[in-house]
Amino acid sequence: MAFVRKKADLTPIVDTVFSIVAAAAEDKAANGPENVTDATIGSLFGEDGKLVAFDTVFDHYDAIDHRIKAAYAASFTGNPSYRETVWDWVLRDKVDLCGTVIAATGGSGAVSISVTSFLDEGETLIIPEIAWGSYSLMAHENGIRCETYNMFDGDAFTLSDLKDKVNKVMAEEGRAVVVVNDPCHNPTGYTMTKEEWQELIEFLNECSEKGPCILINDIAYIDYSYDPGHSRDYMEAFNEISPGVMISVCFSCSKTMTSYGLRCGAAVILARRAEDVREAEIVLEKKARSIWSNIPNAAMENFTWTIRENREAFEAEKQKYIDLMKQRSDIFLREAAACGLEVYPYREGFFITLKMENNTVRDAVHQAFMDRHIYTVAVNKGIRVAVCSLPLKKAAGLAAVMKEIEESVLKR
């Protein structure tokens, strides 16, 4: 006798991140943290090995009245002040389109309600071949299929396979929904150029003559761009979308504010026509109401206060860690190039990914790393190294050790 729904997938979930994080923690407890290299955690850590929680964020959060923390939000679409602040923070006057903001439980909540609002069961979500694993989980749990596209042709970025997959799905289903995780792609750290974005928008405009095209732009890591003054410049291309294209920009307040467990984010919906935005808003707000009802009131209030009243100090504190992360990535990339350790094209962000075309080899190398007390995360066709949590002293020399281990596995 089964009590769950008939179409439920009863295969236990295996989280490739948290299980390895736990293994690394056990190793550190047994052998001492100084003898373990932990490059698993997708959160910002300081040089002291501790999670970073910005003082400019949490000093004010701690002072918020308990009743504000306890209260429901003003609406399941989000507090009006929060929605206005998200619009301004995310878009920075780069976009002149009709739009709305729906509050969500982090960037993941924004992506999830976008996927399930734009696709019916049996339809197809188009995602990167190397990607955050929850995209496919969100699709699978809602009876949505996935089609993957290659981001890279050798060592160069390419849009050709994405175009092929969009054309294929459009021909079969009459609509296309595609996820682009940019800037600071998880897990490769690639960031598209303005020219690449312009090419993508032009293609979606052409494709929309055959049916609706929806772009889900996951910007979870945008606020850790190494060039924060220009991190939104690519959004200017959004102004050229045709009436047949809609964009959902999925923002993670959790990442931006170093408040990963305080689930707060938003979906910013953009389109040429106000009536299309309103139609999408109705569907997304029903999703929000039916799944989480509303998101933490104090998280929204704190984000709004920080951006409106304490922005300069907040951005200065955040910049210190952006600079630190760039130092870490520079060390690793320089040493990887020197020893011949292959990585996917990296520009900025939390992660660098080792190139592993064969997943069987990847698994063997990944295990060999752990045997040497080096903890990373296996992803499709690669091994993710979290420079966001890797102290400088651990980053130095790591690439050469990884190359040595990789070569020893290949000789077996």
Tab-separated table of C-alpha atoms in Angstrom:
chain	number	residue	atom	x	y	z
A	1	MET	CA	0.000	0.000	0.000
A	2	ALA	CA	1.438	3.366	-1.065
A	3	PHE	CA	0.396	6.573	0.670
A	4	VAL	CA	2.288	9.071	-1.466
A	5	ARG	CA	1.097	10.290	-4.864
A	6	LYS	CA	1.196	7.751	-7.693
A	7	LYS	CA	3.791	9.635	-9.721
A	8	ALA	CA	6.121	10.202	-6.789
A	9	ASP	CA	9.777	9.281	-7.357
A	10	LEU	CA	10.752	7.175	-4.349
A	11	THR	CA	14.475	7.224	-5.122
A	12	PRO	CA	16.133	8.815	-2.045
A	13	ILE	CA	17.695	12.183	-2.711
A	14	VAL	CA	21.489	12.266	-2.628
A	15	ASP	CA	22.738	15.809	-2.141
A	16	THR	CA	26.235	15.900	-3.603
A	17	VAL	CA	27.088	19.079	-1.701
A	18	PHE	CA	25.881	18.578	1.865
A	19	SER	CA	27.033	14.945	2.064
A	20	ILE	CA	30.587	15.963	1.139
A	21	VAL	CA	30.427	18.944	3.487
A	22	ALA	CA	29.579	16.492	6.268
A	23	ALA	CA	32.449	14.192	5.288
A	24	ALA	CA	34.877	17.103	5.347
A	25	ALA	CA	33.629	18.138	8.794
A	26	GLU	CA	34.192	14.610	10.116
A	27	ASP	CA	37.717	14.554	8.689
A	28	LYS	CA	38.530	17.911	10.289
A	29	ALA	CA	37.219	16.699	13.636
A	30	ALA	CA	39.321	13.548	13.423
A	31	ASN	CA	42.542	14.898	11.933
A	32	GLY	CA	42.479	18.624	12.647
A	33	PRO	CA	41.320	21.408	10.313
A	34	GLU	CA	44.909	22.310	9.458
A	35	ASN	CA	45.309	18.920	7.763
A	36	VAL	CA	42.144	19.102	5.666
A	37	THR	CA	41.412	21.229	2.607
A	38	ASP	CA	37.698	21.968	2.482
A	39	ALA	CA	36.654	23.517	-0.837
A	40	THR	CA	33.079	22.303	-0.691
A	41	ILE	CA	31.024	25.032	0.896
A	42	GLY	CA	29.145	27.409	-1.407
A	43	SER	CA	29.125	30.188	1.176
A	44	LEU	CA	31.563	32.987	1.865
A	45	PHE	CA	34.163	32.082	4.506
A	46	GLY	CA	36.878	34.277	5.962
A	47	GLU	CA	40.568	33.532	6.307
A	48	ASP	CA	39.837	32.280	9.822
A	49	GLY	CA	37.796	29.416	8.372
A	50	LYS	CA	34.539	30.805	9.756
A	51	LEU	CA	31.336	31.673	7.911
A	52	VAL	CA	31.137	35.347	7.014
A	53	ALA	CA	28.079	37.211	8.271
A	54	PHE	CA	28.321	40.893	7.371
A	55	ASP	CA	28.247	43.237	10.372
A	56	THR	CA	26.527	45.810	8.159
A	57	VAL	CA	23.674	43.348	7.708
A	58	PHE	CA	23.328	41.593	11.045
A	59	ASP	CA	23.964	44.418	13.508
A	60	HIS	CA	20.752	46.025	12.309
A	61	TYR	CA	18.941	42.686	12.011
A	62	ASP	CA	19.718	41.958	15.679
A	63	ALA	CA	18.201	45.325	16.622
A	64	ILE	CA	14.913	44.792	14.770
A	65	ASP	CA	11.934	44.692	17.108
A	66	HIS	CA	10.907	41.132	17.953
A	67	ARG	CA	7.366	41.862	16.829
A	68	ILE	CA	8.599	42.749	13.354
A	69	LYS	CA	10.493	39.485	13.252
A	70	ALA	CA	7.408	37.622	14.429
A	71	ALA	CA	4.920	39.330	12.124
A	72	TYR	CA	3.602	38.098	8.815
A	73	ALA	CA	4.720	40.015	5.767
A	74	ALA	CA	2.330	42.617	4.379
A	75	SER	CA	1.553	40.342	1.425
A	76	PHE	CA	2.561	36.983	0.022
A	77	THR	CA	4.014	38.926	-2.921
A	78	GLY	CA	6.344	40.701	-0.495
A	79	ASN	CA	6.342	43.961	1.443
A	80	PRO	CA	5.880	46.929	-0.934
A	81	SER	CA	9.091	48.605	0.250
A	82	TYR	CA	11.029	45.368	-0.275
A	83	ARG	CA	9.666	44.889	-3.788
A	84	GLU	CA	10.584	48.460	-4.708
A	85	THR	CA	14.074	48.099	-3.236
A	86	VAL	CA	14.676	44.790	-5.057
A	87	TRP	CA	13.620	46.375	-8.348
A	88	ASP	CA	16.077	49.244	-7.878
A	89	TRP	CA	18.913	47.056	-6.542
A	90	VAL	CA	18.672	44.372	-9.208
A	91	LEU	CA	18.123	46.529	-12.289
A	92	ARG	CA	20.072	49.744	-11.444
A	93	ASP	CA	18.184	51.792	-14.076
A	94	LYS	CA	19.533	49.508	-16.815
A	95	VAL	CA	16.098	48.272	-17.864
A	96	ASP	CA	13.151	50.201	-19.294
A	97	LEU	CA	10.461	47.525	-19.531
A	98	CYS	CA	7.182	46.645	-17.873
A	99	GLY	CA	7.756	44.541	-14.804
A	100	THR	CA	6.907	43.351	-11.335
A	101	VAL	CA	8.594	41.733	-8.318
A	102	ILE	CA	7.395	38.624	-6.476
A	103	ALA	CA	9.122	37.877	-3.157
A	104	ALA	CA	10.439	34.318	-2.854
A	105	THR	CA	12.232	32.002	-0.461
A	106	GLY	CA	15.710	32.786	-1.731
A	107	GLY	CA	16.905	32.577	-5.304
A	108	SER	CA	15.950	28.910	-5.382
A	109	GLY	CA	12.336	29.771	-4.598
A	110	ALA	CA	12.335	32.367	-7.378
A	111	VAL	CA	13.687	29.851	-9.895
A	112	SER	CA	11.260	27.157	-8.759
A	113	ILE	CA	8.095	29.220	-9.107
A	114	SER	CA	9.343	30.533	-12.438
A	115	VAL	CA	9.911	27.044	-13.827
A	116	THR	CA	6.521	25.768	-12.697
A	117	SER	CA	4.640	28.901	-13.771
A	118	PHE	CA	5.916	28.899	-17.332
A	119	LEU	CA	5.884	25.148	-18.029
A	120	ASP	CA	3.194	22.492	-17.853
A	121	GLU	CA	3.803	18.880	-16.913
A	122	GLY	CA	5.429	17.046	-19.810
A	123	GLU	CA	7.057	20.160	-21.263
A	124	THR	CA	10.790	20.866	-21.322
A	125	LEU	CA	13.132	23.093	-19.347
A	126	ILE	CA	16.388	23.969	-21.124
A	127	ILE	CA	19.337	24.152	-18.707
A	128	PRO	CA	23.160	24.199	-18.907
A	129	GLU	CA	24.852	20.806	-19.146
A	130	ILE	CA	27.119	21.830	-16.253
A	131	ALA	CA	24.777	23.376	-13.718
A	132	TRP	CA	23.394	23.627	-10.204
A	133	GLY	CA	21.702	20.272	-9.675
A	134	SER	CA	18.473	21.707	-8.276
A	135	TYR	CA	17.348	22.913	-11.712
A	136	SER	CA	16.778	19.350	-12.846
A	137	LEU	CA	15.302	18.371	-9.463
A	138	MET	CA	12.757	21.197	-9.644
A	139	ALA	CA	11.784	20.077	-13.121
A	140	HIS	CA	11.635	16.374	-12.286
A	141	GLU	CA	9.464	16.874	-9.206
A	142	ASN	CA	6.899	18.701	-11.335
A	143	GLY	CA	6.829	16.286	-14.262
A	144	ILE	CA	8.912	18.585	-16.451
A	145	ARG	CA	11.630	17.202	-18.699
A	146	CYS	CA	15.103	18.712	-19.082
A	147	GLU	CA	17.141	19.389	-22.196
A	148	THR	CA	20.763	20.413	-21.614
A	149	TYR	CA	22.997	22.695	-23.645
A	150	ASN	CA	26.787	22.891	-23.787
A	151	MET	CA	28.212	26.221	-22.666
A	152	PHE	CA	31.709	25.621	-23.965
A	153	ASP	CA	33.342	24.579	-27.193
A	154	GLY	CA	36.818	23.603	-26.049
A	155	ASP	CA	38.106	26.490	-23.972
A	156	ALA	CA	35.694	29.035	-25.425
A	157	PHE	CA	32.112	29.946	-24.567
A	158	THR	CA	29.524	29.173	-27.207
A	159	LEU	CA	25.821	29.855	-27.742
A	160	SER	CA	25.522	27.476	-30.687
A	161	ASP	CA	24.299	24.452	-28.728
A	162	LEU	CA	21.877	26.553	-26.690
A	163	LYS	CA	20.390	27.820	-29.955
A	164	ASP	CA	20.097	24.281	-31.305
A	165	LYS	CA	18.303	23.076	-28.175
A	166	VAL	CA	15.933	26.057	-28.084
A	167	ASN	CA	15.054	25.516	-31.741
A	168	LYS	CA	14.506	21.809	-31.106
A	169	VAL	CA	12.185	22.356	-28.144
A	170	MET	CA	10.338	25.173	-29.897
A	171	ALA	CA	9.667	22.929	-32.907
A	172	GLU	CA	8.336	20.158	-30.653
A	173	GLU	CA	6.378	22.151	-28.067
A	174	GLY	CA	5.701	25.626	-29.431
A	175	ARG	CA	7.421	27.412	-26.536
A	176	ALA	CA	10.894	27.547	-24.986
A	177	VAL	CA	11.959	28.184	-21.389
A	178	VAL	CA	15.714	28.457	-20.912
A	179	VAL	CA	17.812	28.948	-17.767
A	180	VAL	CA	20.947	31.083	-17.986
A	181	ASN	CA	22.916	31.321	-14.733
A	182	ASP	CA	24.958	34.484	-15.248
A	183	PRO	CA	26.999	36.406	-14.131
A	184	CYS	CA	29.312	34.229	-12.004
A	185	HIS	CA	27.980	30.917	-13.300
A	186	ASN	CA	27.646	28.107	-10.787
A	187	PRO	CA	29.822	26.041	-10.974
A	188	THR	CA	32.313	27.265	-13.610
A	189	GLY	CA	32.611	30.950	-12.715
A	190	TYR	CA	32.061	32.011	-16.316
A	191	THR	CA	30.446	35.398	-17.029
A	192	MET	CA	29.059	36.214	-20.455
A	193	THR	CA	30.139	39.374	-22.262
A	194	LYS	CA	27.694	42.108	-23.272
A	195	GLU	CA	28.147	40.963	-26.861
A	196	GLU	CA	27.225	37.381	-25.970
A	197	TRP	CA	24.129	38.617	-24.178
A	198	GLN	CA	23.180	40.752	-27.160
A	199	GLU	CA	23.490	37.716	-29.416
A	200	LEU	CA	21.310	35.657	-27.076
A	201	ILE	CA	18.556	38.286	-26.933
A	202	GLU	CA	18.591	38.680	-30.701
A	203	PHE	CA	18.222	34.922	-31.086
A	204	LEU	CA	15.339	34.718	-28.597
A	205	ASN	CA	13.594	37.537	-30.459
A	206	GLU	CA	13.861	35.582	-33.715
A	207	CYS	CA	12.722	32.387	-32.037
A	208	SER	CA	9.722	34.114	-30.450
A	209	GLU	CA	8.171	34.503	-33.901
A	210	LYS	CA	7.359	30.777	-33.586
A	211	GLY	CA	6.125	30.860	-29.987
A	212	PRO	CA	6.735	32.380	-26.533
A	213	CYS	CA	10.326	32.391	-25.254
A	214	ILE	CA	10.973	32.735	-21.536
A	215	LEU	CA	14.460	33.432	-20.190
A	216	ILE	CA	15.093	32.571	-16.533
A	217	ASN	CA	18.203	34.564	-15.596
A	218	ASP	CA	19.531	33.176	-12.304
A	219	ILE	CA	21.654	35.965	-10.795
A	220	ALA	CA	22.346	34.348	-7.415
A	221	TYR	CA	26.017	35.408	-7.391
A	222	ILE	CA	25.805	38.725	-9.257
A	223	ASP	CA	26.763	40.817	-6.243
A	224	TYR	CA	30.151	39.076	-6.043
A	225	SER	CA	31.228	40.101	-9.514
A	226	TYR	CA	34.837	41.273	-9.607
A	227	ASP	CA	33.645	44.403	-11.440
A	228	PRO	CA	30.567	45.354	-9.402
A	229	GLY	CA	30.189	48.744	-11.070
A	230	HIS	CA	29.460	47.027	-14.378
A	231	SER	CA	27.847	43.774	-13.251
A	232	ARG	CA	24.423	44.848	-14.572
A	233	ASP	CA	25.548	46.355	-17.880
A	234	TYR	CA	24.436	43.244	-19.780
A	235	MET	CA	20.838	43.925	-18.710
A	236	GLU	CA	20.719	46.815	-21.173
A	237	ALA	CA	20.255	44.135	-23.836
A	238	PHE	CA	16.944	43.217	-22.163
A	239	ASN	CA	15.490	46.464	-23.498
A	240	GLU	CA	15.591	44.980	-26.987
A	241	ILE	CA	13.310	42.011	-26.255
A	242	SER	CA	10.372	41.490	-28.570
A	243	PRO	CA	6.769	41.176	-27.337
A	244	GLY	CA	7.205	37.383	-27.593
A	245	VAL	CA	9.968	37.240	-24.969
A	246	MET	CA	9.605	37.360	-21.193
A	247	ILE	CA	12.410	37.404	-18.614
A	248	SER	CA	12.382	36.243	-14.992
A	249	VAL	CA	15.444	37.580	-13.163
A	250	CYS	CA	15.879	35.404	-10.067
A	251	PHE	CA	17.587	37.282	-7.244
A	252	SER	CA	19.075	35.742	-4.096
A	253	CYS	CA	18.994	38.150	-1.183
A	254	SER	CA	20.381	35.215	0.823
A	255	LYS	CA	23.646	35.244	-1.154
A	256	THR	CA	23.945	39.020	-1.420
A	257	MET	CA	23.479	39.576	2.309
A	258	THR	CA	25.445	36.496	3.557
A	259	SER	CA	22.210	35.222	5.106
A	260	TYR	CA	21.936	31.824	3.477
A	261	GLY	CA	19.580	30.298	6.015
A	262	LEU	CA	17.320	33.357	6.218
A	263	ARG	CA	15.451	32.514	3.034
A	264	CYS	CA	14.810	35.687	1.076
A	265	GLY	CA	14.853	36.460	-2.642
A	266	ALA	CA	12.647	37.531	-5.524
A	267	ALA	CA	11.593	36.916	-9.099
A	268	VAL	CA	11.738	40.094	-11.186
A	269	ILE	CA	9.431	39.656	-14.179
A	270	LEU	CA	10.127	41.738	-17.303
A	271	ALA	CA	8.257	41.989	-20.594
A	272	ARG	CA	7.369	44.431	-23.323
A	273	ARG	CA	3.658	44.574	-22.490
A	274	ALA	CA	2.064	45.324	-19.112
A	275	GLU	CA	-0.741	42.821	-19.685
A	276	ASP	CA	1.777	40.006	-20.131
A	277	VAL	CA	3.534	40.966	-16.902
A	278	ARG	CA	0.232	41.021	-15.031
A	279	GLU	CA	-0.713	37.580	-16.360
A	280	ALA	CA	2.600	36.135	-15.159
A	281	GLU	CA	2.279	37.949	-11.838
A	282	ILE	CA	-1.104	36.351	-11.150
A	283	VAL	CA	0.314	32.870	-11.726
A	284	LEU	CA	3.500	33.437	-9.713
A	285	GLU	CA	1.704	35.006	-6.772
A	286	LYS	CA	-0.617	31.993	-6.586
A	287	LYS	CA	2.444	29.727	-6.576
A	288	ALA	CA	3.959	31.753	-3.743
A	289	ARG	CA	0.742	31.704	-1.739
A	290	SER	CA	0.267	27.966	-2.156
A	291	ILE	CA	3.852	26.948	-1.336
A	292	TRP	CA	5.279	29.259	1.352
A	293	SER	CA	2.485	31.798	1.973
A	294	ASN	CA	4.989	34.576	2.699
A	295	ILE	CA	8.684	35.002	3.348
A	296	PRO	CA	10.368	36.307	6.517
A	297	ASN	CA	9.144	39.806	7.283
A	298	ALA	CA	12.322	40.861	9.104
A	299	ALA	CA	14.546	39.631	6.261
A	300	MET	CA	12.721	41.920	3.847
A	301	GLU	CA	12.786	44.833	6.279
A	302	ASN	CA	16.502	44.359	6.931
A	303	PHE	CA	17.381	44.211	3.227
A	304	THR	CA	15.360	47.363	2.605
A	305	TRP	CA	17.032	49.238	5.468
A	306	THR	CA	20.528	48.076	4.517
A	307	ILE	CA	20.195	49.169	0.898
A	308	ARG	CA	18.361	52.421	1.590
A	309	GLU	CA	20.092	53.558	4.792
A	310	ASN	CA	23.434	51.759	5.052
A	311	ARG	CA	24.372	51.006	1.460
A	312	GLU	CA	27.821	52.590	1.370
A	313	ALA	CA	29.054	50.719	4.437
A	314	PHE	CA	27.462	47.469	3.240
A	315	GLU	CA	29.094	47.681	-0.188
A	316	ALA	CA	32.458	48.521	1.368
A	317	GLU	CA	32.296	45.461	3.626
A	318	LYS	CA	31.208	43.241	0.758
A	319	GLN	CA	34.015	44.566	-1.459
A	320	LYS	CA	36.648	43.396	1.051
A	321	TYR	CA	35.502	39.817	0.524
A	322	ILE	CA	35.203	40.204	-3.239
A	323	ASP	CA	38.837	41.328	-3.259
A	324	LEU	CA	39.781	38.383	-1.048
A	325	MET	CA	37.988	35.924	-3.305
A	326	LYS	CA	39.792	37.346	-6.333
A	327	GLN	CA	43.130	36.811	-4.575
A	328	ARG	CA	42.191	33.188	-3.916
A	329	SER	CA	41.041	32.540	-7.480
A	330	ASP	CA	44.105	34.285	-8.945
A	331	ILE	CA	46.422	32.021	-6.953
A	332	PHE	CA	44.574	28.859	-7.930
A	333	LEU	CA	44.256	29.751	-11.629
A	334	ARG	CA	47.879	30.855	-11.942
A	335	GLU	CA	49.142	27.641	-10.387
A	336	ALA	CA	46.679	25.518	-12.383
A	337	ALA	CA	47.985	27.016	-15.619
A	338	ALA	CA	51.572	26.408	-14.515
A	339	CYS	CA	51.034	22.710	-13.783
A	340	GLY	CA	48.563	21.966	-16.602
A	341	LEU	CA	45.486	21.387	-14.480
A	342	GLU	CA	42.544	21.978	-16.818
A	343	VAL	CA	39.662	24.176	-15.679
A	344	TYR	CA	36.624	25.547	-17.452
A	345	PRO	CA	36.807	29.230	-18.468
A	346	TYR	CA	36.560	31.287	-15.271
A	347	ARG	CA	36.036	35.001	-14.899
A	348	GLU	CA	34.643	35.600	-11.408
A	349	GLY	CA	32.537	34.217	-8.618
A	350	PHE	CA	32.385	31.588	-5.901
A	351	PHE	CA	33.530	28.543	-7.878
A	352	ILE	CA	36.160	27.211	-10.274
A	353	THR	CA	35.523	23.849	-11.941
A	354	LEU	CA	38.127	21.341	-13.040
A	355	LYS	CA	37.426	19.962	-16.510
A	356	MET	CA	36.559	16.236	-16.454
A	357	GLU	CA	34.929	15.093	-19.697
A	358	ASN	CA	34.498	11.534	-18.421
A	359	ASN	CA	32.338	11.223	-15.295
A	360	THR	CA	33.803	7.825	-14.408
A	361	VAL	CA	37.273	9.363	-14.310
A	362	ARG	CA	35.819	12.334	-12.431
A	363	ASP	CA	34.469	10.037	-9.719
A	364	ALA	CA	37.809	8.308	-9.329
A	365	VAL	CA	39.682	11.611	-9.093
A	366	HIS	CA	37.122	13.032	-6.695
A	367	GLN	CA	37.533	10.029	-4.394
A	368	ALA	CA	41.308	10.240	-4.671
A	369	PHE	CA	41.135	13.866	-3.570
A	370	MET	CA	39.181	12.835	-0.475
A	371	ASP	CA	41.702	10.099	0.239
A	372	ARG	CA	44.243	12.921	0.459
A	373	HIS	CA	41.958	15.026	2.682
A	374	ILE	CA	40.911	17.386	-0.142
A	375	TYR	CA	37.164	17.925	-0.318
A	376	THR	CA	35.459	19.265	-3.422
A	377	VAL	CA	32.085	18.717	-5.127
A	378	ALA	CA	31.572	16.496	-8.162
A	379	VAL	CA	29.418	18.063	-10.886
A	380	ASN	CA	28.568	16.845	-14.371
A	381	LYS	CA	31.843	16.676	-16.329
A	382	GLY	CA	33.794	18.403	-13.604
A	383	ILE	CA	34.893	18.905	-10.021
A	384	ARG	CA	33.883	22.149	-8.328
A	385	VAL	CA	36.367	24.033	-6.160
A	386	ALA	CA	34.737	26.608	-3.865
A	387	VAL	CA	37.210	29.487	-3.747
A	388	CYS	CA	34.593	31.374	-1.707
A	389	SER	CA	35.471	29.216	1.287
A	390	LEU	CA	39.132	28.384	0.564
A	391	PRO	CA	41.681	30.342	2.645
A	392	LEU	CA	44.679	31.769	0.817
A	393	LYS	CA	47.091	29.431	2.582
A	394	LYS	CA	45.044	26.448	1.413
A	395	ALA	CA	44.658	27.827	-2.128
A	396	ALA	CA	48.441	28.089	-2.522
A	397	GLY	CA	49.857	24.811	-3.835
A	398	LEU	CA	46.474	23.123	-4.170
A	399	ALA	CA	46.393	23.017	-7.972
A	400	ALA	CA	49.741	21.203	-8.175
A	401	VAL	CA	48.592	18.573	-5.656
A	402	MET	CA	45.351	18.097	-7.573
A	403	LYS	CA	47.267	17.646	-10.824
A	404	GLU	CA	49.528	15.071	-9.206
A	405	ILE	CA	46.512	13.130	-7.899
A	406	GLU	CA	44.731	13.340	-11.247
A	407	GLU	CA	47.755	11.961	-13.087
A	408	SER	CA	48.106	9.096	-10.612
A	409	VAL	CA	44.449	8.132	-11.178
A	410	LEU	CA	44.844	8.248	-14.970
A	411	LYS	CA	47.875	5.899	-14.765
A	412	ARG	CA	45.908	3.154	-12.972
